[in-house]
CSV table of C-alpha atoms and ligand atoms in Angstrom, one decimal:
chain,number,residue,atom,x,y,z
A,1,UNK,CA,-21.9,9.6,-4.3
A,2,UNK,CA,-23.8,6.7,-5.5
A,3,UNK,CA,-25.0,3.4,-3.2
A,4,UNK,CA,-22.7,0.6,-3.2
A,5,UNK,CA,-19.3,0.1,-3.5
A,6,UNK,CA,-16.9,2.5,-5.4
A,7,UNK,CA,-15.2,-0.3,-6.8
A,8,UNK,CA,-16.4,-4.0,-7.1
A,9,UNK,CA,-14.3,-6.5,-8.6
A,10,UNK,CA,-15.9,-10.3,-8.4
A,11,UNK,CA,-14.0,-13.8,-10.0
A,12,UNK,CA,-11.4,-11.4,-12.5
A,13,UNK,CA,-9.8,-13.6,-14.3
A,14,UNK,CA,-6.8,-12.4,-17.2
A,15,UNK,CA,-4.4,-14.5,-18.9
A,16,UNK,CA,-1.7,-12.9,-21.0
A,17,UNK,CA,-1.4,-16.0,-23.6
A,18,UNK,CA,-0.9,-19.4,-21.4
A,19,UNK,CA,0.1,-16.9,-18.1
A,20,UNK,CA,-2.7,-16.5,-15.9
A,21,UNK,CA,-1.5,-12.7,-14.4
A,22,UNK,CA,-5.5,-12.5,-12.3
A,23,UNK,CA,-6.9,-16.0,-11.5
A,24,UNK,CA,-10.5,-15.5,-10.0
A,25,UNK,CA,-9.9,-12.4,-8.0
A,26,UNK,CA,-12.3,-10.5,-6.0
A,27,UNK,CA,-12.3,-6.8,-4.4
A,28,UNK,CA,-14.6,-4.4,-2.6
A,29,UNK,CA,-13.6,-0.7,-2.1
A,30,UNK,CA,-16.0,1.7,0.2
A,31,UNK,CA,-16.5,5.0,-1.2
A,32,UNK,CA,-14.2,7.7,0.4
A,33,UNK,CA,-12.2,5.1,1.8
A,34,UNK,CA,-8.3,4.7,0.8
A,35,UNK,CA,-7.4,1.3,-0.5
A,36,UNK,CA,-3.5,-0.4,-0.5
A,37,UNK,CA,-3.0,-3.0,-2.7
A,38,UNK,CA,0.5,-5.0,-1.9
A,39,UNK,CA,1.6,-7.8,-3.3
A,40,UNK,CA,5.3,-9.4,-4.6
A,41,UNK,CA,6.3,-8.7,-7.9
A,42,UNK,CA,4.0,-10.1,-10.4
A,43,UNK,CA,1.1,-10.7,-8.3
A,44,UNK,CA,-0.9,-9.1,-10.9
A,45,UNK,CA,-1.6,-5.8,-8.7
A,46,UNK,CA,-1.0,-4.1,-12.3
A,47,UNK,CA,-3.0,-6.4,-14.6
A,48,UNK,CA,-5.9,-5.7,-12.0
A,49,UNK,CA,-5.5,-1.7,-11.9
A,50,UNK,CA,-5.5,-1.6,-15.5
A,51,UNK,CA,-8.7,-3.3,-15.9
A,52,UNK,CA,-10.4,-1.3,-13.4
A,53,UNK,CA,-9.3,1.6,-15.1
A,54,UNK,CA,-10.5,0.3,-18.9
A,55,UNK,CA,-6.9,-0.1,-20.4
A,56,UNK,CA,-7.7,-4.2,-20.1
A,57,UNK,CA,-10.7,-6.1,-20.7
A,58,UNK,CA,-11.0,-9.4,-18.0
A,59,UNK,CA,-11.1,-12.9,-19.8
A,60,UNK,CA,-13.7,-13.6,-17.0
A,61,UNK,CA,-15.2,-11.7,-13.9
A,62,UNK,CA,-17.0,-8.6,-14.0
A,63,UNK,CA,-15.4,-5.2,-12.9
A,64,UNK,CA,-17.3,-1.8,-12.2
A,65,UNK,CA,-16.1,1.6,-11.3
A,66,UNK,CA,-18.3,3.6,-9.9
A,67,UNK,CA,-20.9,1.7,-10.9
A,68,UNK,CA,-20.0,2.0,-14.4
A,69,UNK,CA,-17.6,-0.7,-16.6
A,70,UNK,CA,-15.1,0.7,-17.1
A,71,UNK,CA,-14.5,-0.8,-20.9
A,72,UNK,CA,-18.0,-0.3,-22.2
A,73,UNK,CA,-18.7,2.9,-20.2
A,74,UNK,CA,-15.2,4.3,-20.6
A,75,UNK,CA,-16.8,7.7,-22.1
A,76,UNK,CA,-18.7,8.4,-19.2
A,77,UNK,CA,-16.2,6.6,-16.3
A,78,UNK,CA,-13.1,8.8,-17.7
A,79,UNK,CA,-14.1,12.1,-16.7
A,80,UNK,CA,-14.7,11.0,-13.2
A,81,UNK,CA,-11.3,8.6,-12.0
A,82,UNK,CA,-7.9,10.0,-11.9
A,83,UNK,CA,-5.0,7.7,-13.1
A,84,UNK,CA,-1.6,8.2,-12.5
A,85,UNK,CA,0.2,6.9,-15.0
A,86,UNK,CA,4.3,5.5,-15.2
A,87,UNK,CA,6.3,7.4,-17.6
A,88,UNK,CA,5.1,5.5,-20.6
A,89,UNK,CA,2.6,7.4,-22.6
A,90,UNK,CA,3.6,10.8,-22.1
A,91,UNK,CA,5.1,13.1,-25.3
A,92,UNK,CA,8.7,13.8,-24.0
A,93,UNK,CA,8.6,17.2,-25.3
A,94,UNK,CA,5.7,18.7,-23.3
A,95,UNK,CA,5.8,21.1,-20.5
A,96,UNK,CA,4.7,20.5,-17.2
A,97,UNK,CA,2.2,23.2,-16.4
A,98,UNK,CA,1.0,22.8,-20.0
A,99,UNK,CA,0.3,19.2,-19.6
A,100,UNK,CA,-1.6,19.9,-16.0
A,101,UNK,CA,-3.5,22.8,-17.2
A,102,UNK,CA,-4.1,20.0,-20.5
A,103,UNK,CA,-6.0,18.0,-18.4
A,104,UNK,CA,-7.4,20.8,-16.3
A,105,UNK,CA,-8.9,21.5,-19.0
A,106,UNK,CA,-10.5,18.2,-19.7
A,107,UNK,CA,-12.8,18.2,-16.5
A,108,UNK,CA,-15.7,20.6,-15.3
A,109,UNK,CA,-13.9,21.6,-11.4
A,110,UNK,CA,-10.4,21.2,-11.3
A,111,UNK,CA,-7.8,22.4,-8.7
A,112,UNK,CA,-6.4,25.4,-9.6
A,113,UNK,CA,-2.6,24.0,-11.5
A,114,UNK,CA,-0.5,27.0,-9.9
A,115,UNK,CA,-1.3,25.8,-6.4
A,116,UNK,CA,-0.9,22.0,-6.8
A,117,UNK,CA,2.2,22.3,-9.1
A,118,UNK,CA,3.8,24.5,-5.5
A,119,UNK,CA,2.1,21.8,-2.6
A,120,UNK,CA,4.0,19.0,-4.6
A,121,UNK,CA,7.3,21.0,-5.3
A,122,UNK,CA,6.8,21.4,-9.3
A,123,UNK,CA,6.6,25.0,-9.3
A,124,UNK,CA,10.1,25.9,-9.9
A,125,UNK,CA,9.5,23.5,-13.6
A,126,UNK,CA,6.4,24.5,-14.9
A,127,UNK,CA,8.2,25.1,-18.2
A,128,UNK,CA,10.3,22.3,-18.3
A,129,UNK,CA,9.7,19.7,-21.0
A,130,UNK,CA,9.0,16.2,-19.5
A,131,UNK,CA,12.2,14.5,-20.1
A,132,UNK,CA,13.8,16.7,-18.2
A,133,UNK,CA,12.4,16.8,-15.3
A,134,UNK,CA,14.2,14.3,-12.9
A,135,UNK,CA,13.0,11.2,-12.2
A,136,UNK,CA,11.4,12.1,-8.6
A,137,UNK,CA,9.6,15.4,-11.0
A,138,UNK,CA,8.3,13.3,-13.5
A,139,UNK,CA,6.3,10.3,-10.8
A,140,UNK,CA,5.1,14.1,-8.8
A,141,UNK,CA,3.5,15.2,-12.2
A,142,UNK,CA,1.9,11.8,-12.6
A,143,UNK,CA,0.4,12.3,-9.3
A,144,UNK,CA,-0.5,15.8,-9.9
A,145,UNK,CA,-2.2,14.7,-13.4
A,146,UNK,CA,-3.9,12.2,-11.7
A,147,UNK,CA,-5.5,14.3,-9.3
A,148,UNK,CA,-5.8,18.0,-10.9
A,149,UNK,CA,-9.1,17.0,-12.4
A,150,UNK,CA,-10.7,16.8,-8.7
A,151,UNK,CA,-11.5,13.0,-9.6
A,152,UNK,CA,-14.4,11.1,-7.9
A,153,UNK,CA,-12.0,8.2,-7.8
A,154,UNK,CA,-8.1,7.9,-8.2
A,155,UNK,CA,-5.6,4.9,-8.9
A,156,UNK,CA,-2.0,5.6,-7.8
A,157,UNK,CA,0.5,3.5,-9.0
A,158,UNK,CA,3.4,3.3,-6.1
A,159,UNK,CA,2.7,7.1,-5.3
A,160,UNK,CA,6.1,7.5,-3.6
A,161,UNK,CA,8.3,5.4,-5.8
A,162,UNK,CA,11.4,7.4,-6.0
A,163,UNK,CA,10.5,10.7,-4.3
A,164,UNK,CA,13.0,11.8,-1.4
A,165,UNK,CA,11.8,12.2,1.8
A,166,UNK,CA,10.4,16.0,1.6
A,167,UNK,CA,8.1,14.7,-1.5
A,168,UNK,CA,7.6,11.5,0.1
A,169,UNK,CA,5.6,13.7,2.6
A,170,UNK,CA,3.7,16.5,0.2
A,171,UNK,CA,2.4,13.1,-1.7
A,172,UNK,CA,0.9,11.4,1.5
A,173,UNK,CA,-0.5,15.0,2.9
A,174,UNK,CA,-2.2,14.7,-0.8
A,175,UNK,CA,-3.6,11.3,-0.4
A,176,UNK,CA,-4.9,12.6,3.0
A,177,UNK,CA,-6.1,15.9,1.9
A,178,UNK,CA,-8.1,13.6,-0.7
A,179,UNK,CA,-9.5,11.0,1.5
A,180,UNK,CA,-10.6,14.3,3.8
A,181,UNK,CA,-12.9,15.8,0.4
A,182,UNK,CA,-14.2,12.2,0.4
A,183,UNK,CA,-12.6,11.3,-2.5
A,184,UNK,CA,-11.9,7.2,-3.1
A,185,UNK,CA,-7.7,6.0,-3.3
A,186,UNK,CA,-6.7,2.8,-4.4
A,187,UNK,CA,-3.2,2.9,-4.7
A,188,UNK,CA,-0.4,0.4,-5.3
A,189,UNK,CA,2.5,0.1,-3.3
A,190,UNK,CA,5.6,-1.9,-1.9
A,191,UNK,CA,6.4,0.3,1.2
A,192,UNK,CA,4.6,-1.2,3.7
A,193,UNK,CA,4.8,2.3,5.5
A,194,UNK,CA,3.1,3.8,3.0
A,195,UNK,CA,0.0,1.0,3.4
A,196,UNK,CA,0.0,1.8,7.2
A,197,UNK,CA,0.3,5.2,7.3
A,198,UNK,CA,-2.3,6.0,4.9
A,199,UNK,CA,-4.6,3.0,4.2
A,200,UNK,CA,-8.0,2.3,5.6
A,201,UNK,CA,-8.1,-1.1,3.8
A,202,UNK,CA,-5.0,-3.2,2.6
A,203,UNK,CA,-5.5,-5.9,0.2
A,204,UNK,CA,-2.4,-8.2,-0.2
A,205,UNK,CA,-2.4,-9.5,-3.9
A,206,UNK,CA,-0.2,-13.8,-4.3
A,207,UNK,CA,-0.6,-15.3,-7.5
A,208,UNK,CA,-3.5,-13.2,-8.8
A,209,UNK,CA,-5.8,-13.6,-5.5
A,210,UNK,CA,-6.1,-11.6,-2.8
A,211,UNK,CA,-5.0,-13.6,0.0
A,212,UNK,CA,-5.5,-11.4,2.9
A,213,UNK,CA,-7.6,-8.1,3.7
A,214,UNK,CA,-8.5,-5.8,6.6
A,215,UNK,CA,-7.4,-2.8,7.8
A,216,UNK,CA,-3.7,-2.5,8.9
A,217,UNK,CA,-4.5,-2.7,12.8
A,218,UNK,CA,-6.9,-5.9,12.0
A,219,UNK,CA,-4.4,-7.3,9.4
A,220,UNK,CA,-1.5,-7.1,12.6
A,221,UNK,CA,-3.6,-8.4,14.6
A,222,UNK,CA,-4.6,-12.0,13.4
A,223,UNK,CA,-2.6,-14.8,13.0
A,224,UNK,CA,0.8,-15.1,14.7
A,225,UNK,CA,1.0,-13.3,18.1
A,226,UNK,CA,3.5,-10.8,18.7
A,227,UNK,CA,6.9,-11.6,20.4
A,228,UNK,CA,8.8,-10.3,23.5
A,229,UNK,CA,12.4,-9.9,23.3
A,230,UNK,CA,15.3,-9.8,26.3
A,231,UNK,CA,18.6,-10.0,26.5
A,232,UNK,CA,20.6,-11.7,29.5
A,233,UNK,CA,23.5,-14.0,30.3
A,234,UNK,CA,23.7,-16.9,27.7
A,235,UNK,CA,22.7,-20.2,28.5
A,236,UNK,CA,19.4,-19.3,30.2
A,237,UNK,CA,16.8,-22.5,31.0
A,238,UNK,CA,14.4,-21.8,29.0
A,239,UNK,CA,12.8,-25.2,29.7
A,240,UNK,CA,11.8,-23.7,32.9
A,241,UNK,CA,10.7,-20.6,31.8
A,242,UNK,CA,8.2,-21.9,29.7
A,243,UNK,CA,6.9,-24.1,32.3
A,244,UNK,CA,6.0,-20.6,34.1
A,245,UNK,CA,4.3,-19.6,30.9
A,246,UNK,CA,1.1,-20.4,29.2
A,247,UNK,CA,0.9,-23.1,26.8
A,248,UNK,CA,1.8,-22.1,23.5
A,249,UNK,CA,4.5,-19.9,24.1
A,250,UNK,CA,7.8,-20.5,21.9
A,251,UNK,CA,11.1,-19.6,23.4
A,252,UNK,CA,14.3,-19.5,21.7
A,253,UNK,CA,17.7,-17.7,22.6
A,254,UNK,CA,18.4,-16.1,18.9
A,255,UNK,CA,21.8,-15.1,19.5
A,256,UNK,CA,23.8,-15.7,22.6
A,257,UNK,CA,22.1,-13.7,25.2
A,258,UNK,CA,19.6,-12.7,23.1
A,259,UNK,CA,16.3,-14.4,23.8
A,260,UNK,CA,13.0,-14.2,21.7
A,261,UNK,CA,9.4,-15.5,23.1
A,262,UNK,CA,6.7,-15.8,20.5
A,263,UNK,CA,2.9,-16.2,21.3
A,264,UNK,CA,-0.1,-14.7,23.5
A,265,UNK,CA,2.4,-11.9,24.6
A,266,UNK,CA,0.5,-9.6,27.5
A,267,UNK,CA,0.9,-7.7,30.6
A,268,UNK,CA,0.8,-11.2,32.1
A,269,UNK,CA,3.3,-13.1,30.2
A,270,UNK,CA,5.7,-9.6,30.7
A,271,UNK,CA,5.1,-10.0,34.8
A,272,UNK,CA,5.6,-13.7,34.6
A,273,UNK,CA,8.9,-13.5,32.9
A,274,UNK,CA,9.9,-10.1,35.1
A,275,UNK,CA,9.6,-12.4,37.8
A,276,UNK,CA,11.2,-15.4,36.8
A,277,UNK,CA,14.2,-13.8,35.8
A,278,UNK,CA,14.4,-12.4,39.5
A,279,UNK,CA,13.9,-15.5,40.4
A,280,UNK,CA,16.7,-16.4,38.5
A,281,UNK,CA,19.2,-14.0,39.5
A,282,UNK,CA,18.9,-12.5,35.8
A,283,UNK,CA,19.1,-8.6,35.2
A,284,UNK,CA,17.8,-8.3,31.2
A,285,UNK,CA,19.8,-5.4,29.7
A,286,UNK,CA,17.1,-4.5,27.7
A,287,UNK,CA,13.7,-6.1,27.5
A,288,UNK,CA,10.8,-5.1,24.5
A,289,UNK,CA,6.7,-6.2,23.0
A,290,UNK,CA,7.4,-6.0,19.9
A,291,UNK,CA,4.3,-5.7,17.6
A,292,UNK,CA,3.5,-7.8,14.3
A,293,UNK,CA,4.0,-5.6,11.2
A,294,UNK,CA,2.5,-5.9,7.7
A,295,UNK,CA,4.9,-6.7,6.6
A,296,UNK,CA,5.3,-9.8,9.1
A,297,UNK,CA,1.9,-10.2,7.5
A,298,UNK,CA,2.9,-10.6,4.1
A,299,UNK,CA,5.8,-12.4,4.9
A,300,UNK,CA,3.8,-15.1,6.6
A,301,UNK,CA,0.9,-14.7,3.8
A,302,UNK,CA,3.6,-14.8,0.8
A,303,UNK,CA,6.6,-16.1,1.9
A,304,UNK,CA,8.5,-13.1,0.1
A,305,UNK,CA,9.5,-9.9,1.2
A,306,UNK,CA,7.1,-6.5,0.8
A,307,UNK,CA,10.0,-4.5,-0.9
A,308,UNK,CA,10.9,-5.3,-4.8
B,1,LIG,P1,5.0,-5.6,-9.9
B,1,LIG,O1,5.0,-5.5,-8.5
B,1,LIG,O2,6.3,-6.2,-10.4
B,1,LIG,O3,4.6,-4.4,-10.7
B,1,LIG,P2,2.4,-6.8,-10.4
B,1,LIG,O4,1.8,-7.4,-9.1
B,1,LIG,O5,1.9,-5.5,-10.8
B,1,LIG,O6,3.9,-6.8,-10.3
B,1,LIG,P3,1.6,-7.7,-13.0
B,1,LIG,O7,2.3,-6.6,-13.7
B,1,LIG,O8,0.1,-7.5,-13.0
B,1,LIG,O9,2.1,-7.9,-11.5
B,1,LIG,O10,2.0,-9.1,-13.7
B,1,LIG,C1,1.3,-10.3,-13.3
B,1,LIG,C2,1.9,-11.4,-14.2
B,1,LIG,O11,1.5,-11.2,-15.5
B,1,LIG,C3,3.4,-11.4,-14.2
B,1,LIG,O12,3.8,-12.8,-14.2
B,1,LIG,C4,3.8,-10.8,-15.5
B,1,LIG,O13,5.0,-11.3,-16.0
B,1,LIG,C5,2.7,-11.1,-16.4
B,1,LIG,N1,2.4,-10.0,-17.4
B,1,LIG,C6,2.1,-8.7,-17.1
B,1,LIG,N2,1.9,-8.0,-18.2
B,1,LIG,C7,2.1,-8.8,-19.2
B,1,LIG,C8,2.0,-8.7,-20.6
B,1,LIG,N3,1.7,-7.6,-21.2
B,1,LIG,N4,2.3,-9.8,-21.4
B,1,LIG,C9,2.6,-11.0,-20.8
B,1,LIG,N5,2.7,-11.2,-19.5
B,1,LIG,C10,2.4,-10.1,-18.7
């Protein structure tokens, strides 16, 4: 493991003719550490994967991998990243377990094929030519390719895209398993469980800039406060509820009897309004914290929702 960041990307710029797809964007992954990259379609989360991984060259900006670039170095940075690629690329006619044990082949200590093909539920199609494996086989043999050559470093394009739940699973054991043997993950995704179950570090990608990063819990924590929800009779005065409460709480009744506070929610603020409702004569039917999410983040951030 060398000093320094696994992967340092400072001012990328691309353009695909007059359409700037990256515009000055800058990321830092630890080594060992797994990294989500989330962003609305055509953030540029792609454009920027591709260049780290030497399919794209920047117009401006400098990007290393593993301390190498990965365009002028590609000879020596191949043998060391895993990529999973999307369907494109692949002869149709190849077998499974021939194209794993293909790229076994290629790199001095890789997991044994037999064993990864079973933990991600390819072992029944081992001899089953690519286009016919389903759609859920294919994206699990891009994640197995990606990983059988025990890489240093490993892009994951949306890992779970299309798998059913079962797979869902195997794949995020996977990343874990990896992340455990120190390996580095930057991965790509849309589920914004997938980002908060398995990422140490989520970057979210607007416009070609990263516009927010952190870890999940730190990401969920800033900005907006989190909101407390209660249900009672209709018409309640909120007016004088919120003089009971600290400046800077919101209150609005959402739906008839449903009421919503937003701001510096705590034990405190749940005691105040406890009390004011007995006050009141009010018995909530149900009363709840509820949490920011990312993706309240990224709606706030980007104005669009996580999922495509
Ligand atoms: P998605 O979530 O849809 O995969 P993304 O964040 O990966 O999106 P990119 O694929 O990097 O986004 O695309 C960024 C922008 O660059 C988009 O506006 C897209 O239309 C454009 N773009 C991407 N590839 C090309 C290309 N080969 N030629 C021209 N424009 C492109």
């Amino acid at each position: 493991m060398g000093s320094g960041a696994a992967l340092e990307v400072a001012g990328l710029v691309k353009r695909y003719g007059g359409k700037t797809a990256v515009d000055g964007l800058d990321l830092s992954v630890a080594h060992g550490t797994v990294t989500a990259v989330l962003g609305p379609n055509g953030a540029g989360k792609t454009t920027t994967v591709e260049t780290c991984e030497g399919y794209r060259s920047p117009d401006r900006g400098t990007v290393r991998v593993l301390g190498l670039d990965p365009v002028a170095q590609a000879a020596r940075l191949r043998p060391r990243i895993g990529v999973m690629l999307q369907s494109g690329g692949v002869y149709s006619g190849a077998r499974a377990a021939e194209m794993l044990h293909h790229m076994a082949a290629l790199h001095a200590h890789p997991l044994e094929v037999g064993t990864l093909m079973d933990r991600l539920g390819l072992g029944g199609c081992g001899r089953t030519p690519y286009r016919r494996l389903s759609g859920g086989q294919q994206q699990r043999l891009a994640l197995a390719l990606a990983v059988v050559g025990r890489p240093e470093l490993v892009f994951l394009d949306e890992p779970s895209a299309g798998l059913d739940p079962q797979a869902r699973r195997a794949a995020w054991d996977l990343v874990r398993e990896l992340r455990a043997d120190g390996v580095t993950v930057v991965l790509t995704t849309h589920h914004m469980d997938e980002a908060q179950e398995l990422a140490d570090d989520v970057v979210i990608v607007d416009g070609g800039r990263v516009v927010a990063e952190g870890s999940p819990e730190k990401l969920c924590r800033g900005g907006a406060e989190n909101s407390l929800r209660f249900t009672g009779r209709p018409g309640l005065d909120l007016a004088s509820l919120l003089k009971a409460l600290p400046d800077g709480t919101a209150a609005a009744e959402l739906a008839p009897g449903g009421y919503r506070l937003t701001g510096a929610v705590d034990p405190q603020l749940l005691a105040t309004v406890t009390s004011w409702c007995a006050q009141n004569g009010v018995l909530p039917d149900g009363i709840s914290v509820e949490r920011r999410t990312l993706e309240d983040v990224f709606l706030e951030l980007t104005g669009k929702e996580l999922r495509s």
